[in-house]
CSV table of C-alpha atoms in Angstrom, one decimal:
chain,number,residue,atom,x,y,z
A,1,SER,CA,37.7,25.5,-6.5
A,2,PRO,CA,36.8,27.2,-2.9
A,3,GLU,CA,34.0,29.1,-4.5
A,4,THR,CA,32.3,26.3,-5.7
A,5,GLN,CA,28.9,25.9,-3.6
A,6,VAL,CA,28.2,22.4,-2.7
A,7,GLU,CA,24.4,21.3,-1.2
A,8,PRO,CA,24.7,19.9,2.3
A,9,LEU,CA,23.8,16.7,3.3
A,10,ALA,CA,20.4,16.3,3.8
A,11,ILE,CA,20.7,14.2,7.5
A,12,VAL,CA,18.6,12.1,8.6
A,13,THR,CA,19.3,11.1,12.4
A,14,SER,CA,18.5,8.3,14.9
A,15,GLU,CA,15.7,10.3,16.5
A,16,ASP,CA,14.2,10.7,13.5
A,17,LEU,CA,14.1,6.8,12.7
A,18,ASN,CA,12.7,6.3,16.1
A,19,THR,CA,10.3,8.8,16.2
A,20,LYS,CA,8.9,9.3,12.9
A,21,GLU,CA,6.5,7.5,10.5
A,22,TYR,CA,8.2,6.5,6.8
A,23,LYS,CA,5.7,5.4,4.4
A,24,ARG,CA,6.4,2.7,1.7
A,25,PRO,CA,6.0,3.7,-1.7
A,26,PRO,CA,2.8,3.2,-2.8
A,27,ALA,CA,1.8,0.2,-4.1
A,28,ILE,CA,0.6,-0.1,-8.0
A,29,VAL,CA,-0.2,-4.1,-7.5
A,30,ASP,CA,-0.7,-4.7,-4.4
A,31,GLY,CA,1.7,-7.2,-3.3
A,32,PHE,CA,3.5,-7.2,-6.5
A,33,LEU,CA,4.4,-3.8,-8.0
A,34,TYR,CA,5.5,-0.7,-6.3
A,35,ALA,CA,6.3,2.5,-7.1
A,36,GLY,CA,10.0,2.6,-8.0
A,37,LEU,CA,12.0,1.0,-10.9
A,38,VAL,CA,11.7,-2.6,-12.1
A,39,ILE,CA,13.8,-4.7,-14.4
A,40,PHE,CA,11.8,-7.5,-16.7
A,41,ALA,CA,13.7,-9.6,-18.0
A,42,ALA,CA,12.8,-12.4,-20.7
A,43,PRO,CA,14.1,-14.5,-23.4
A,44,ALA,CA,13.3,-13.3,-26.9
A,45,LYS,CA,9.7,-14.2,-28.2
A,46,THR,CA,8.5,-15.5,-24.7
A,47,GLY,CA,5.5,-13.3,-24.2
A,48,LYS,CA,7.0,-10.4,-21.9
A,49,SER,CA,5.6,-7.8,-24.3
A,50,PHE,CA,1.8,-9.6,-24.1
A,51,LEU,CA,2.7,-9.7,-20.3
A,52,ALA,CA,3.5,-5.8,-20.0
A,53,LEU,CA,0.6,-4.9,-21.9
A,54,ASP,CA,-1.9,-7.0,-19.9
A,55,LEU,CA,-0.7,-5.2,-16.5
A,56,ALA,CA,-0.9,-2.0,-18.6
A,57,CYS,CA,-4.3,-2.5,-19.6
A,58,SER,CA,-4.8,-3.9,-16.1
A,59,VAL,CA,-3.4,-0.8,-14.3
A,60,ALA,CA,-5.5,1.9,-16.4
A,61,GLU,CA,-8.7,0.1,-15.5
A,62,GLY,CA,-7.7,-0.4,-12.2
A,63,LYS,CA,-9.0,-4.2,-12.2
A,64,PRO,CA,-7.1,-7.2,-11.1
A,65,PHE,CA,-3.7,-8.3,-12.8
A,66,TRP,CA,-3.0,-11.9,-11.7
A,67,ASN,CA,-5.5,-11.9,-8.7
A,68,PHE,CA,-3.2,-9.1,-7.3
A,69,SER,CA,-5.7,-5.7,-6.9
A,70,THR,CA,-4.3,-2.8,-9.1
A,71,ALA,CA,-4.2,1.4,-8.5
A,72,LYS,CA,-6.4,2.9,-11.0
A,73,GLY,CA,-4.5,5.4,-12.8
A,74,ASP,CA,-2.9,6.8,-16.0
A,75,VAL,CA,-0.7,4.5,-18.2
A,76,LEU,CA,2.0,5.3,-20.3
A,77,TYR,CA,3.3,2.1,-22.9
A,78,LEU,CA,6.5,3.0,-24.5
A,79,ASP,CA,6.4,0.2,-27.2
A,80,LEU,CA,9.7,1.0,-28.8
A,81,GLU,CA,9.7,-2.1,-31.1
A,82,GLY,CA,5.9,-2.2,-31.8
A,83,THR,CA,3.6,-0.3,-34.2
A,84,GLU,CA,-0.1,0.5,-33.6
A,85,TRP,CA,-1.5,-2.2,-36.0
A,86,ARG,CA,0.1,-4.9,-33.5
A,87,THR,CA,-0.9,-3.1,-30.5
A,88,GLN,CA,-4.4,-3.7,-32.0
A,89,LYS,CA,-4.0,-7.2,-32.8
A,90,ARG,CA,-2.1,-8.3,-29.4
A,91,LEU,CA,-5.5,-6.4,-27.2
A,92,PRO,CA,-8.0,-9.6,-28.1
A,93,ALA,CA,-4.9,-11.9,-27.4
A,94,ILE,CA,-4.7,-10.6,-24.1
A,95,GLY,CA,-8.7,-10.8,-23.6
A,96,ARG,CA,-9.5,-7.3,-24.5
A,97,LYS,CA,-12.1,-5.7,-27.1
A,98,LYS,CA,-10.4,-2.4,-26.9
A,99,ALA,CA,-7.5,-0.4,-24.9
A,100,PRO,CA,-9.0,1.3,-21.7
A,101,ALA,CA,-8.9,4.6,-21.0
A,102,GLY,CA,-6.1,6.0,-19.5
A,103,LEU,CA,-3.5,3.8,-21.3
A,104,SER,CA,-1.3,6.0,-23.7
A,105,HIS,CA,0.8,4.3,-26.0
A,106,ALA,CA,3.9,6.2,-28.0
A,107,TYR,CA,6.5,4.3,-30.6
A,108,ARG,CA,9.2,6.5,-30.8
A,109,ALA,CA,11.1,8.3,-27.9
A,110,ALA,CA,14.3,9.9,-27.3
A,111,ASN,CA,16.6,8.3,-25.1
A,112,VAL,CA,18.2,9.0,-21.5
A,113,ASP,CA,20.8,11.2,-22.8
A,114,THR,CA,18.8,13.1,-25.7
A,115,GLY,CA,15.7,13.6,-23.6
A,116,LEU,CA,13.9,10.8,-22.5
A,117,ILE,CA,13.4,12.2,-18.9
A,118,GLN,CA,12.1,15.4,-20.2
A,119,GLN,CA,9.4,13.7,-22.5
A,120,LEU,CA,8.4,11.4,-19.3
A,121,GLU,CA,7.8,14.3,-17.3
A,122,SER,CA,5.7,16.0,-20.0
A,123,TRP,CA,3.5,13.4,-19.6
A,124,ILE,CA,3.3,12.7,-16.1
A,125,ASN,CA,2.0,16.4,-16.0
A,126,SER,CA,-0.3,16.2,-18.5
A,127,VAL,CA,-2.6,13.1,-17.0
A,128,GLU,CA,-4.2,13.6,-13.9
A,129,ASN,CA,-3.3,10.3,-12.0
A,130,PRO,CA,0.1,9.1,-13.6
A,131,LYS,CA,0.6,5.3,-12.4
A,132,LEU,CA,2.7,3.3,-14.7
A,133,ILE,CA,5.4,3.9,-17.1
A,134,ILE,CA,6.5,0.5,-19.5
A,135,LEU,CA,9.7,0.9,-21.2
A,136,ASP,CA,9.7,-1.9,-24.1
A,137,THR,CA,12.3,-2.1,-24.4
A,138,LEU,CA,15.2,-1.0,-22.4
A,139,GLN,CA,18.2,-1.0,-25.1
A,140,HIS,CA,15.9,1.4,-27.2
A,141,CYS,CA,15.8,4.4,-24.0
A,142,LYS,CA,19.5,3.7,-23.0
A,143,GLY,CA,22.4,6.2,-24.7
A,144,ARG,CA,25.5,5.7,-25.5
A,145,VAL,CA,28.6,4.7,-23.5
A,146,ALA,CA,31.0,7.8,-23.4
A,147,ARG,CA,34.5,7.1,-24.6
A,148,GLY,CA,36.5,5.5,-21.5
A,149,GLU,CA,32.9,4.8,-19.6
A,150,ASP,CA,32.9,0.7,-18.8
A,151,ALA,CA,29.8,-0.7,-19.0
A,152,TYR,CA,28.9,-0.9,-15.4
A,153,ALA,CA,29.4,2.8,-15.0
A,154,ALA,CA,27.1,3.3,-17.8
A,155,ASP,CA,23.9,1.5,-17.2
A,156,THR,CA,24.2,3.1,-13.5
A,157,ARG,CA,24.1,6.4,-15.4
A,158,PHE,CA,21.5,5.3,-17.5
A,159,MET,CA,19.3,3.9,-14.9
A,160,LYS,CA,19.7,6.3,-11.7
A,161,PRO,CA,17.6,9.1,-13.6
A,162,LEU,CA,15.0,6.6,-14.4
A,163,HIS,CA,15.0,5.4,-10.5
A,164,ASP,CA,15.1,9.4,-9.2
A,165,LEU,CA,11.9,9.8,-11.7
A,166,ALA,CA,10.0,7.1,-10.7
A,167,ILE,CA,10.8,7.9,-6.8
A,168,SER,CA,9.8,11.5,-6.5
A,169,LYS,CA,6.8,10.9,-8.6
A,170,SER,CA,5.5,7.7,-6.9
A,171,LEU,CA,5.1,5.7,-9.9
A,172,ALA,CA,6.2,2.6,-11.1
A,173,ILE,CA,8.4,2.2,-14.1
A,174,VAL,CA,8.9,-1.0,-15.2
A,175,ALA,CA,12.0,-1.5,-17.9
A,176,VAL,CA,11.4,-4.8,-20.0
A,177,THR,CA,15.0,-5.8,-21.6
A,178,HIS,CA,16.4,-9.8,-22.7
A,179,THR,CA,18.4,-12.0,-21.1
A,180,ARG,CA,21.5,-13.5,-22.5
A,181,LYS,CA,21.7,-17.2,-23.7
A,182,SER,CA,23.2,-19.6,-20.6
A,183,ASN,CA,25.6,-21.4,-22.9
A,184,GLY,CA,24.6,-24.1,-20.8
A,185,PHE,CA,26.3,-23.0,-17.6
A,186,VAL,CA,24.2,-23.0,-14.3
A,187,LEU,CA,23.4,-19.9,-12.7
A,188,ASP,CA,23.8,-19.2,-8.9
A,189,ASP,CA,21.5,-16.2,-9.8
A,190,PRO,CA,19.1,-16.5,-12.3
A,191,PHE,CA,18.8,-12.6,-12.5
A,192,ASP,CA,22.3,-13.0,-13.2
A,193,SER,CA,20.9,-14.1,-17.1
A,194,VAL,CA,19.5,-10.1,-17.7
A,195,LEU,CA,21.6,-8.8,-20.8
A,196,GLY,CA,24.1,-6.0,-19.9
A,197,SER,CA,25.7,-5.4,-17.0
A,198,VAL,CA,24.7,-5.9,-13.0
A,199,ALA,CA,23.8,-2.4,-12.7
A,200,GLN,CA,20.5,-2.7,-14.6
A,201,TYR,CA,19.3,-4.8,-11.5
A,202,GLY,CA,21.5,-2.9,-8.9
A,203,ASN,CA,19.8,0.3,-9.7
A,204,SER,CA,16.3,-0.8,-9.2
A,205,ASP,CA,14.2,-1.8,-7.0
A,206,ALA,CA,12.7,-4.9,-8.3
A,207,GLY,CA,13.4,-7.3,-10.8
A,208,TRP,CA,10.8,-9.7,-12.7
A,209,LEU,CA,12.4,-12.6,-14.8
A,210,ILE,CA,10.4,-15.1,-17.3
A,211,SER,CA,12.7,-18.4,-18.0
A,212,GLY,CA,12.3,-21.3,-20.0
A,213,LYS,CA,12.4,-22.2,-23.8
A,214,ARG,CA,10.1,-20.5,-26.1
A,215,ASP,CA,8.3,-24.1,-27.3
A,216,GLU,CA,8.0,-25.1,-23.7
A,217,ASP,CA,4.0,-24.6,-22.2
A,218,VAL,CA,4.7,-24.2,-18.9
A,219,LYS,CA,7.6,-21.5,-18.2
A,220,THR,CA,8.3,-19.7,-14.8
A,221,PHE,CA,8.2,-16.2,-13.3
A,222,SER,CA,10.8,-15.1,-10.8
A,223,ALA,CA,10.4,-11.7,-8.6
A,224,GLY,CA,12.8,-10.2,-6.2
A,225,GLY,CA,13.7,-6.8,-4.7
A,226,ARG,CA,15.1,-4.9,-2.2
A,227,ASP,CA,12.2,-4.9,0.2
A,228,PHE,CA,10.4,-8.5,-0.8
C-alpha cells in the first residue's frame, strides 16, 4: 500500500569504491577460513566430525590447524548427532587429553524456523571473543519446507540468516552436511554432490568437500569459494 514504509537502498558509489578501503572479513584460520558461512560436505562415516572437532579445538586453543595459524577465540560446536560420551571418546583420537577452555558444546538446538538464530546470538553475546560456530549437521538446523516452496527457495530461506549472522558478527559458521551417492556418474563440479539444492553452496561464502570411499586410506579434501 502507499502507506508502507520501505527502507531506502544503502548505495555505494563509484567514488566510495575508488577512495575507501574496505577490509576483507577477518581470518579465523589464516589462508583457510574467514568470517562467513562455509558448507562442509562429506560422505557418511568419513571423518568430517573428527575434522570439525579438531578445527574447533585448534581455534579455541589458538594453535595451528593443518599448519594454518588461527585467531584464538570462543567456539560453539552444535553436535546435533552426538552425545557428551562420544565427544569425550573423540578428543583422544584427535590428539587431545582434554577439551580446551573456550570450546562449548550443545547437543540439542532449535532450527532456523523455531529460534536457532536467536540461540546463536545469545551465545555470541555471552562470550568475550566469538570466532567460530559449527553446525553438525545442517539437516538438524533447517526448518520445514513450506507448502508450495521448492527446495532451492527453502534452502535459500534457511541459509541466508546464517550467512547474515556470520557476516554481521565477523565470525565463521561451518555447516556440516553429507554428499549424495554419485551412482556411477562423473560430476563436472564435485560440489554438485552436496546433499540438498545448489542454494546451500550458492548461499555460502566457501565450500569444503571430502571425497573418497570410506575404506580407502587416502581421501581428497577440496576447498573453493567466492574469494579464493
